[in-house]
PDB file of C-alpha atoms in Angstrom:
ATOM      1  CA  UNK A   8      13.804 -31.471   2.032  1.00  0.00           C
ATOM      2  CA  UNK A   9      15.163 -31.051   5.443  1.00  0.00           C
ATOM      3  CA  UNK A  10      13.705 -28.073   7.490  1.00  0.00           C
ATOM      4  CA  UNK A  11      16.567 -26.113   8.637  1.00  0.00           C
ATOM      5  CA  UNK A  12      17.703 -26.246   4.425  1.00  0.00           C
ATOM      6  CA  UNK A  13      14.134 -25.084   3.647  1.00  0.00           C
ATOM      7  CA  UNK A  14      14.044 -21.887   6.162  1.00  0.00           C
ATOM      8  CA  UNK A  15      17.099 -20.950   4.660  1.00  0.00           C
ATOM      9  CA  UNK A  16      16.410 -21.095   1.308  1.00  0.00           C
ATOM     10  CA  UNK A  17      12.957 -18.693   2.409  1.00  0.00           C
ATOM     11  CA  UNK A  18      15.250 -16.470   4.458  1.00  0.00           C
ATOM     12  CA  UNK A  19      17.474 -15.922   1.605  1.00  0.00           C
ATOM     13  CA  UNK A  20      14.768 -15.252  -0.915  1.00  0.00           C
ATOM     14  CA  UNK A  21      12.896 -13.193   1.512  1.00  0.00           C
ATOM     15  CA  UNK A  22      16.030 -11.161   2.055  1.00  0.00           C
ATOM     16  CA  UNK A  23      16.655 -10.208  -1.304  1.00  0.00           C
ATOM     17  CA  UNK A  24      13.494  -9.582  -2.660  1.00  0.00           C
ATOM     18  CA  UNK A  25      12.113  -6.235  -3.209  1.00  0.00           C
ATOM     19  CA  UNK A  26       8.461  -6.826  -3.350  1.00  0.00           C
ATOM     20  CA  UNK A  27       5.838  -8.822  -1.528  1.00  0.00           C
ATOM     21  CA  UNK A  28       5.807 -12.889  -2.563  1.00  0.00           C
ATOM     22  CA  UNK A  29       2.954 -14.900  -1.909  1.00  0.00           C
ATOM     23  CA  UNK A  30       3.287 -17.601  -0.069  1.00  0.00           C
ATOM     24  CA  UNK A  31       2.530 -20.463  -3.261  1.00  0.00           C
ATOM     25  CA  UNK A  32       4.803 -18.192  -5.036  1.00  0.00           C
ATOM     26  CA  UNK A  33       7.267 -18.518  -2.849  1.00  0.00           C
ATOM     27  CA  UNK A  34       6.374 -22.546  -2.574  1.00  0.00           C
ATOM     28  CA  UNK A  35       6.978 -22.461  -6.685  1.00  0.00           C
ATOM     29  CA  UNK A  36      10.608 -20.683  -6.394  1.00  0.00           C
ATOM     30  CA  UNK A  37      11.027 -23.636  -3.978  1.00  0.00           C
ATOM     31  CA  UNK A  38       9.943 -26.560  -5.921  1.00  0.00           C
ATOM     32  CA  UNK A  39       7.128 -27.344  -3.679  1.00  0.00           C
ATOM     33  CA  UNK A  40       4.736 -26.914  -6.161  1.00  0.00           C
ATOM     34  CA  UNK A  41       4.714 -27.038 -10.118  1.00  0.00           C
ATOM     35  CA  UNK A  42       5.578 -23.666 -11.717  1.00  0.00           C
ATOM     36  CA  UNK A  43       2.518 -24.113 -13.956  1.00  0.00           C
ATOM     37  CA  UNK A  44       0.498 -24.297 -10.269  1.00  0.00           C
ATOM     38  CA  UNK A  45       0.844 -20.623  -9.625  1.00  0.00           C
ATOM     39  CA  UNK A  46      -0.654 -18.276 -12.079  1.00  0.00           C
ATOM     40  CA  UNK A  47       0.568 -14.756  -9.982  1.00  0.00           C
ATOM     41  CA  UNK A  48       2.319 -13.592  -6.945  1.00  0.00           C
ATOM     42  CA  UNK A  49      -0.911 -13.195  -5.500  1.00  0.00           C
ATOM     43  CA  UNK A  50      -1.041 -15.459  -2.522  1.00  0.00           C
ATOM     44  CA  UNK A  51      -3.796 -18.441  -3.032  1.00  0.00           C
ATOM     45  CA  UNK A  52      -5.409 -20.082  -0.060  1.00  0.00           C
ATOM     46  CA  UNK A  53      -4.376 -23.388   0.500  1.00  0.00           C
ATOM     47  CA  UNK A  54      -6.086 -25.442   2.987  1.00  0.00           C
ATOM     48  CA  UNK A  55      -3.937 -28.646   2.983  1.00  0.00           C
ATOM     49  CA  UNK A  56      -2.501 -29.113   6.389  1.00  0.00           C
ATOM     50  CA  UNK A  57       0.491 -30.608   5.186  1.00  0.00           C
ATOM     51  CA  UNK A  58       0.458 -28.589   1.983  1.00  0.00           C
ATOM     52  CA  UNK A  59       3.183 -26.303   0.287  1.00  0.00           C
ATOM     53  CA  UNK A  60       1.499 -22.913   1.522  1.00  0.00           C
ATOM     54  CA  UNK A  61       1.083 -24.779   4.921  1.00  0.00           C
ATOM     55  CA  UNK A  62       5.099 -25.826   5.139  1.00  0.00           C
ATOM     56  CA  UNK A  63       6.073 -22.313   4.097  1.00  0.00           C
ATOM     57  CA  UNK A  64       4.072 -20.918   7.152  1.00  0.00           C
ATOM     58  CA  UNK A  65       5.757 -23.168   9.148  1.00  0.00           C
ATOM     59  CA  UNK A  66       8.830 -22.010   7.857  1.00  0.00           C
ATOM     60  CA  UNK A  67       8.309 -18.558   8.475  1.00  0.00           C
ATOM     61  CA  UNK A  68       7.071 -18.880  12.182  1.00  0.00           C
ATOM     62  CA  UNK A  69      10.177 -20.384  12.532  1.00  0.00           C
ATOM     63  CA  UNK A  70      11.945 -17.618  11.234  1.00  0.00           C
ATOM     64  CA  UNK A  71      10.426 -15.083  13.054  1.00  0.00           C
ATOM     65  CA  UNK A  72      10.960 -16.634  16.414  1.00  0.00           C
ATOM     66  CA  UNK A  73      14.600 -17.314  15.743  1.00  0.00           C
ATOM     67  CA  UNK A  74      14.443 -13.254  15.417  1.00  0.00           C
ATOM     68  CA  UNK A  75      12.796 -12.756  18.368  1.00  0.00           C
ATOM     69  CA  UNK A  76      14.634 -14.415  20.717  1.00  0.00           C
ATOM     70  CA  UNK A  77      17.898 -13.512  19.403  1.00  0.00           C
ATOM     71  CA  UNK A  78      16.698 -10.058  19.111  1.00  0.00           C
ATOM     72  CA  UNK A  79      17.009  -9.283  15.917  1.00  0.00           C
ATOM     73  CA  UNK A  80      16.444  -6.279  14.450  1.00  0.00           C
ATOM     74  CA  UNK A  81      13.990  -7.506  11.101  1.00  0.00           C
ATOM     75  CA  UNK A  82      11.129 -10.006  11.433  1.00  0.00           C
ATOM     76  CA  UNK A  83       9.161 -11.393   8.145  1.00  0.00           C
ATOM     77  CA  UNK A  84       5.626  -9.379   7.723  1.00  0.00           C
ATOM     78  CA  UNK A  85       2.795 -10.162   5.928  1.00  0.00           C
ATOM     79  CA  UNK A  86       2.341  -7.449   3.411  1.00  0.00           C
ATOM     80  CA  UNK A  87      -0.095  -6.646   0.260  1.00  0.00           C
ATOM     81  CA  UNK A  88      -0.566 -10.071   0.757  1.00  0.00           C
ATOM     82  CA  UNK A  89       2.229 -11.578   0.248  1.00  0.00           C
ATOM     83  CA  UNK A  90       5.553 -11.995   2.288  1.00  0.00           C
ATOM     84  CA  UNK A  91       8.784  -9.550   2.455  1.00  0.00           C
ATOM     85  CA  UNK A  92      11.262  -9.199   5.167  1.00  0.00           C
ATOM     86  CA  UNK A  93      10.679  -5.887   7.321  1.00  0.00           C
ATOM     87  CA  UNK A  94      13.108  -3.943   9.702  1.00  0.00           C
ATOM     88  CA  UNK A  95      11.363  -3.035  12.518  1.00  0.00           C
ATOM     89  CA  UNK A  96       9.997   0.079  13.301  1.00  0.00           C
ATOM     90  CA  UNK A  97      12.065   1.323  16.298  1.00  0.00           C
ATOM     91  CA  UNK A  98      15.099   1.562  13.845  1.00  0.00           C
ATOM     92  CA  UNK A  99      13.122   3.635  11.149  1.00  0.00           C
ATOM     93  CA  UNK A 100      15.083   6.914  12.328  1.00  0.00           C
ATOM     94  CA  UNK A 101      18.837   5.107  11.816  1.00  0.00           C
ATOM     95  CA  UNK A 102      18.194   3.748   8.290  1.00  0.00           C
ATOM     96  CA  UNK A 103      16.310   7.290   7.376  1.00  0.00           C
ATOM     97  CA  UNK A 104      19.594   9.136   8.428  1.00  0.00           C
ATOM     98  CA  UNK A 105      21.600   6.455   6.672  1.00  0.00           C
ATOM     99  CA  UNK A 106      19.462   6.840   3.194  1.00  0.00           C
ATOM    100  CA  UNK A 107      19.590  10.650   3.838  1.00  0.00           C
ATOM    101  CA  UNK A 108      15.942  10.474   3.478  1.00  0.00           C
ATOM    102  CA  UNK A 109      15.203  14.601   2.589  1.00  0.00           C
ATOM    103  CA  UNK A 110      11.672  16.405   3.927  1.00  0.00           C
ATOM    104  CA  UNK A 111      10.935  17.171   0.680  1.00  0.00           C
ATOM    105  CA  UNK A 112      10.602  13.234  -0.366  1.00  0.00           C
ATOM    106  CA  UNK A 113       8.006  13.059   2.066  1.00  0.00           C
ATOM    107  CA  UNK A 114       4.114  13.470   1.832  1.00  0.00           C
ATOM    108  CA  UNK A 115       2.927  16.814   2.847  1.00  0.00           C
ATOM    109  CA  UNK A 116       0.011  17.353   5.214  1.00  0.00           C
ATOM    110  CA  UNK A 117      -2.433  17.834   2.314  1.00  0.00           C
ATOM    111  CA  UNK A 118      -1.377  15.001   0.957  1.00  0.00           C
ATOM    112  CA  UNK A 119      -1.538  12.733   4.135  1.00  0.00           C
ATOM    113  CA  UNK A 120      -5.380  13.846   4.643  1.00  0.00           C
ATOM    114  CA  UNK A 121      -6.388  13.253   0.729  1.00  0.00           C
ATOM    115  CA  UNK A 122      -5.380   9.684   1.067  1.00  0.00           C
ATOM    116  CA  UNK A 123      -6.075   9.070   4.153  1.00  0.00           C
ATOM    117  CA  UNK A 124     -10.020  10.296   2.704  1.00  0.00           C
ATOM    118  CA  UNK A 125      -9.302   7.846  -0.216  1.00  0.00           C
ATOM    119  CA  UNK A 126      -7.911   4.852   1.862  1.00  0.00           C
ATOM    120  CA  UNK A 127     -11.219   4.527   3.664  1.00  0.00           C
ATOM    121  CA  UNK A 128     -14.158   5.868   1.692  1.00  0.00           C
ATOM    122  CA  UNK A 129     -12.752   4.331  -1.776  1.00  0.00           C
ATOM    123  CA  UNK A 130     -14.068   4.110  -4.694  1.00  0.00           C
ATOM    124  CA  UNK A 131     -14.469   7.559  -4.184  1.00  0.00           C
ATOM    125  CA  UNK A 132     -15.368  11.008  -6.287  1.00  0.00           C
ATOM    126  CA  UNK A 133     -13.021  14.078  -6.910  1.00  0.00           C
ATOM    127  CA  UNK A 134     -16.410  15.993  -6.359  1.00  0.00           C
ATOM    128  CA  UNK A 135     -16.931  13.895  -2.694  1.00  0.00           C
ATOM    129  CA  UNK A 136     -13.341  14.225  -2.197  1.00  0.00           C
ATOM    130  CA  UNK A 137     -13.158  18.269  -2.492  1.00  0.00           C
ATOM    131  CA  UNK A 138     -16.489  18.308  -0.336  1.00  0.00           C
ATOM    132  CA  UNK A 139     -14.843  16.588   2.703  1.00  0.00           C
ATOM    133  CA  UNK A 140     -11.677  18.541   2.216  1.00  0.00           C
ATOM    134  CA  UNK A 141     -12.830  21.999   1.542  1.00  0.00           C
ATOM    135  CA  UNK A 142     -10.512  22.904  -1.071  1.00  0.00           C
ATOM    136  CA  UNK A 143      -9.626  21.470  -4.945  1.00  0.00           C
ATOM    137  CA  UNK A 144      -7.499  18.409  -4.676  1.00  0.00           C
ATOM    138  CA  UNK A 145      -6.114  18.410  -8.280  1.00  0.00           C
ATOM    139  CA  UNK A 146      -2.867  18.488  -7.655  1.00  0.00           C
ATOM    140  CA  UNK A 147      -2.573  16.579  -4.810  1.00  0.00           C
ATOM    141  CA  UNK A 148      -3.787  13.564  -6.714  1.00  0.00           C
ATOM    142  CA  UNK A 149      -1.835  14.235  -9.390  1.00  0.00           C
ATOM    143  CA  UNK A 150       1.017  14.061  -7.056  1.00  0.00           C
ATOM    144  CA  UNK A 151      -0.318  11.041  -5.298  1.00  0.00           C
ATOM    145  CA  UNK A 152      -0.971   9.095  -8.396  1.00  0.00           C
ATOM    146  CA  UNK A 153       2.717  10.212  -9.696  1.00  0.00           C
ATOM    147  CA  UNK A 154       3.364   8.109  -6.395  1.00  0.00           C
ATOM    148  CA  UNK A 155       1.251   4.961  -7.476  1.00  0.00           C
ATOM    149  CA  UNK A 156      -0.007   5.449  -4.036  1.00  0.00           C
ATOM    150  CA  UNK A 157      -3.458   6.522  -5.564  1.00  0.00           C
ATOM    151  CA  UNK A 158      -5.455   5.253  -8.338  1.00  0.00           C
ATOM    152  CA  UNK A 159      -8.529   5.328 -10.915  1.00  0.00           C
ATOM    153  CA  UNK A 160     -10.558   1.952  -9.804  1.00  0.00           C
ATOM    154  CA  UNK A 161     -13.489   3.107 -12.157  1.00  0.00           C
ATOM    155  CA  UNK A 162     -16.640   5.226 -13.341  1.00  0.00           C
ATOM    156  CA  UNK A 163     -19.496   6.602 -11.315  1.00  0.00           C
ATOM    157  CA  UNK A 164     -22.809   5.367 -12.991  1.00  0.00           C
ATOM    158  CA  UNK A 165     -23.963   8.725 -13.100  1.00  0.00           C
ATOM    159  CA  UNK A 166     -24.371  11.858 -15.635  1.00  0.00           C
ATOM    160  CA  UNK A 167     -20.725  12.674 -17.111  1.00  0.00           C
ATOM    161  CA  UNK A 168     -19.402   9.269 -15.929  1.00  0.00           C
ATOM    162  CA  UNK A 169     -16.634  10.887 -13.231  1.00  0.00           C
ATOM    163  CA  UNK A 170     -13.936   8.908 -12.123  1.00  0.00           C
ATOM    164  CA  UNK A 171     -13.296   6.891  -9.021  1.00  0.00           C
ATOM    165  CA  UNK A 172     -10.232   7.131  -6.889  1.00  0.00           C
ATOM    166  CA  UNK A 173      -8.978   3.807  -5.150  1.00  0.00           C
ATOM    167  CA  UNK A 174      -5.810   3.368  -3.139  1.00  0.00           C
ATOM    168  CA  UNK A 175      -3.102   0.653  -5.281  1.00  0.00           C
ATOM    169  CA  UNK A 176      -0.825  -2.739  -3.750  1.00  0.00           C
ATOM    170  CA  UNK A 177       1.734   0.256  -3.555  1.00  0.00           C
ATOM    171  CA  UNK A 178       0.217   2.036  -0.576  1.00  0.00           C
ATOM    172  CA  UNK A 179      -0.042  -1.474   1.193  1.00  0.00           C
ATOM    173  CA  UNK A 180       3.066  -1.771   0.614  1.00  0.00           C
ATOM    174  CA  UNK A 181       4.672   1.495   1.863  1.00  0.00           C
ATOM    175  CA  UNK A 182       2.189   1.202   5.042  1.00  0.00           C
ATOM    176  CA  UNK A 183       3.132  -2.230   5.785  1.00  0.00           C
ATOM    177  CA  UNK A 184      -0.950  -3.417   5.804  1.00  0.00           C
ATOM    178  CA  UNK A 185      -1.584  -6.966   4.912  1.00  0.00           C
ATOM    179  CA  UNK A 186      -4.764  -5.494   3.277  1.00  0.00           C
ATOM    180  CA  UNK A 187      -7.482  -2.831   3.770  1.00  0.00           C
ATOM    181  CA  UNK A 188      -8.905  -3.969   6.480  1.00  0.00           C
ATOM    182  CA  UNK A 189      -6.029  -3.470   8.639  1.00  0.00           C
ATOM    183  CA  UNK A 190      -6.679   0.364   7.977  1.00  0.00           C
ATOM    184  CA  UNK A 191      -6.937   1.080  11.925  1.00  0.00           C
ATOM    185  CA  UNK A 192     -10.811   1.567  12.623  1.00  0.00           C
ATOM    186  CA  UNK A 193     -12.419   5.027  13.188  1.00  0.00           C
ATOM    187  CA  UNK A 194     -12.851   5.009  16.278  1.00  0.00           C
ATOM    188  CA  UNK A 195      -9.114   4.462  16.946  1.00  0.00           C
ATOM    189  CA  UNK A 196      -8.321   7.716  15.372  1.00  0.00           C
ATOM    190  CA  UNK A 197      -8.381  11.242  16.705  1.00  0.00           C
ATOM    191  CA  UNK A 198     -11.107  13.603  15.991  1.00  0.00           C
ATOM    192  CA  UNK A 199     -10.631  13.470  12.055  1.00  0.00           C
ATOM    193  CA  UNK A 200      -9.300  14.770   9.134  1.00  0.00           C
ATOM    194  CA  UNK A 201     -12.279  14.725   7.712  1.00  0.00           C
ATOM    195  CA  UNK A 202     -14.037  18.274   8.974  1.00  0.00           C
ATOM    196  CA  UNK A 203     -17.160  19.495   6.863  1.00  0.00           C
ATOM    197  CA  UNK A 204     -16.661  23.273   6.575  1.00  0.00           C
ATOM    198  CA  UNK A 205     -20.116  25.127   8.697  1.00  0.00           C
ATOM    199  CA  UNK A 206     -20.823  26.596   5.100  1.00  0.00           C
ATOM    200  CA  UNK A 207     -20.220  24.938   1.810  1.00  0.00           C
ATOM    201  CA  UNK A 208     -17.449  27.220   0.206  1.00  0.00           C
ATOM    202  CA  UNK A 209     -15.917  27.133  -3.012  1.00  0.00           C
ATOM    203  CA  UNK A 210     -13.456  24.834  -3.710  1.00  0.00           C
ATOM    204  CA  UNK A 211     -10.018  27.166  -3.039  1.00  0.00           C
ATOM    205  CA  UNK A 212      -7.075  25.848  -5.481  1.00  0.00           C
ATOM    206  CA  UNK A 213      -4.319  24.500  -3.310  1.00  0.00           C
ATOM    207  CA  UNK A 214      -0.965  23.266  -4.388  1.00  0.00           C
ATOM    208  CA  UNK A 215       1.076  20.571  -2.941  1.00  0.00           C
ATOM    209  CA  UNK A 216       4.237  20.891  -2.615  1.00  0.00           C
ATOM    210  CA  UNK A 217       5.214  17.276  -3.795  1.00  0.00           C
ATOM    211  CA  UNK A 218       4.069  18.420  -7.196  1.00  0.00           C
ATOM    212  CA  UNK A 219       6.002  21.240  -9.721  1.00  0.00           C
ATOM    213  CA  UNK A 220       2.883  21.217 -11.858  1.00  0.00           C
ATOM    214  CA  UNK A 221       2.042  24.898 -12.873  1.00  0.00           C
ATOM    215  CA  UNK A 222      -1.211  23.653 -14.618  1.00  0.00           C
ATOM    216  CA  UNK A 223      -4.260  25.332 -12.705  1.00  0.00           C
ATOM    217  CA  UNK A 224      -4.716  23.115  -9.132  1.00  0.00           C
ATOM    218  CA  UNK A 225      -8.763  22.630 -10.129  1.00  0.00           C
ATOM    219  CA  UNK A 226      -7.775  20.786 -13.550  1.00  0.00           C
ATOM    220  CA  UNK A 227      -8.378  17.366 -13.491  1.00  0.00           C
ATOM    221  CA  UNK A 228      -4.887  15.022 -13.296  1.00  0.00           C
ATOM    222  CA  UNK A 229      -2.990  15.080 -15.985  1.00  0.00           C
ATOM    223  CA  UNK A 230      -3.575  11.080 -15.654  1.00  0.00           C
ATOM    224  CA  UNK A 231      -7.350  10.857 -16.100  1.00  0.00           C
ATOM    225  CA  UNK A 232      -6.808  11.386 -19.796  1.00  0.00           C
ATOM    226  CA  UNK A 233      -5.407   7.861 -20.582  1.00  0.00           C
ATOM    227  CA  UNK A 234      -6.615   6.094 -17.226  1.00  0.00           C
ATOM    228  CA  UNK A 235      -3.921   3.390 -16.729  1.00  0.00           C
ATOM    229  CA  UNK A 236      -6.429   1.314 -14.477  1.00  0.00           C
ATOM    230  CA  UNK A 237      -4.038  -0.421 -11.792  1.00  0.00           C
ATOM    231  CA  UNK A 238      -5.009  -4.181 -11.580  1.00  0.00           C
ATOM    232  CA  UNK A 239      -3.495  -3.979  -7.913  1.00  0.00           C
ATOM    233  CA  UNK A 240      -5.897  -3.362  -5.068  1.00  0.00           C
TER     234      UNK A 240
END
């Protein structure tokens, strides 16, 4: 296949996908490799030199610095570890405006520090959760998990067997990380989120204004009763 046909045909893919493809996906949509080969978008190392995951990269470099030195305004990202075409950032405010993006779409404050707490201490407890934060998080992970930004990876091994809150592909996704460990590092971050109160109060309820919920904000999510475990990490 000749190259410029083959960064095309990726470009064009790329461009009208909505989700993330893995490179030996991608590779499969192309013929490069037999259907049968790939058993999930989930990108697979391939170590070939000269293999299909290895012409695909190619491909994409390519791309990317066609984009760059024509100045273009999108550039192909690795995300939840797979590929998708990205606009970059500095034109985030235009396209907002032009989707008429609304405050009230976006995550409040509360929200923002529960999963940031999640994001990096996952798998973790409501209990260890509320302890960090000071308050009762029920609705806000109600609302979170509404988002699929937020989910239950699993059971404590301990007395009542409490749930475990992970972070989903989703969040990857909407924060453009390739995986977890691009979650900037701790010492990158201002003085945290994450403030233990001098003395151990109560739990106050607090509501979050994502959710309409008029259940009582210390119930448990609405969710936990039929735990639809997310395979996506």
């Amino acid at each position: 296949m000749p190259e410029d046909d083959l960064t095309s045909r990726i470009e064009a893919i790329l461009m009208t996908a909505d989700r993330p493809i893995g490179e030996r996906k991608l590779a499969s949509i192309l013929g490069l490799v037999a259907a049968g080969q790939v058993d999930s978008e989930e990108d697979e190392e391939d170590t070939d030199s000269a293999g299909p995951s290895q012409q695909v990269r190619e491909a994409i470099d390519e791309l990317n610095s066609a984009y760059e030195s024509t100045e273009r305004s999108f550039r192909i990202e690795r995300v939840a570890g797979g590929l998708q075409m990205l606009t970059l950032p500095r034109f985030a405010e235009d396209i907002a405006r032009l989707k008429g993006v609304r405050n009230q779409s976006r995550l409040s404050q509360a929200a923002l520090e529960t999963l940031a707490i999640i994001a990096y201490r996952q798998p973790i407890l409501r209990a260890d959760l509320e302890s960090i934060r000071g308050v009762a998080c029920g609705e806000v992970l109600r609302g979170l998990m509404e988002r699929r930004l937020v989910r239950i990876a699993g059971r404590a091994e301990e007395l009542g067997r409490p749930m475990l809150y992970g972070t989903t592909k989703e969040f990857l996704e909407v924060f453009g990380l390739a995986t977890l460990d691009d979650l900037p590092q701790a010492k990158e971050l201002r003085p945290a989120v994450e403030r233990k109160p001098k003395s151990k109060p109560e739990a106050k309820p607090e509501v979050d204004s994502e959710s309409t919920s008029t259940e009582e904000s210390d119930a448990e999510p609405a969710l936990e009763t039929e735990p639809a475990v997310d395979d996506a990490s």
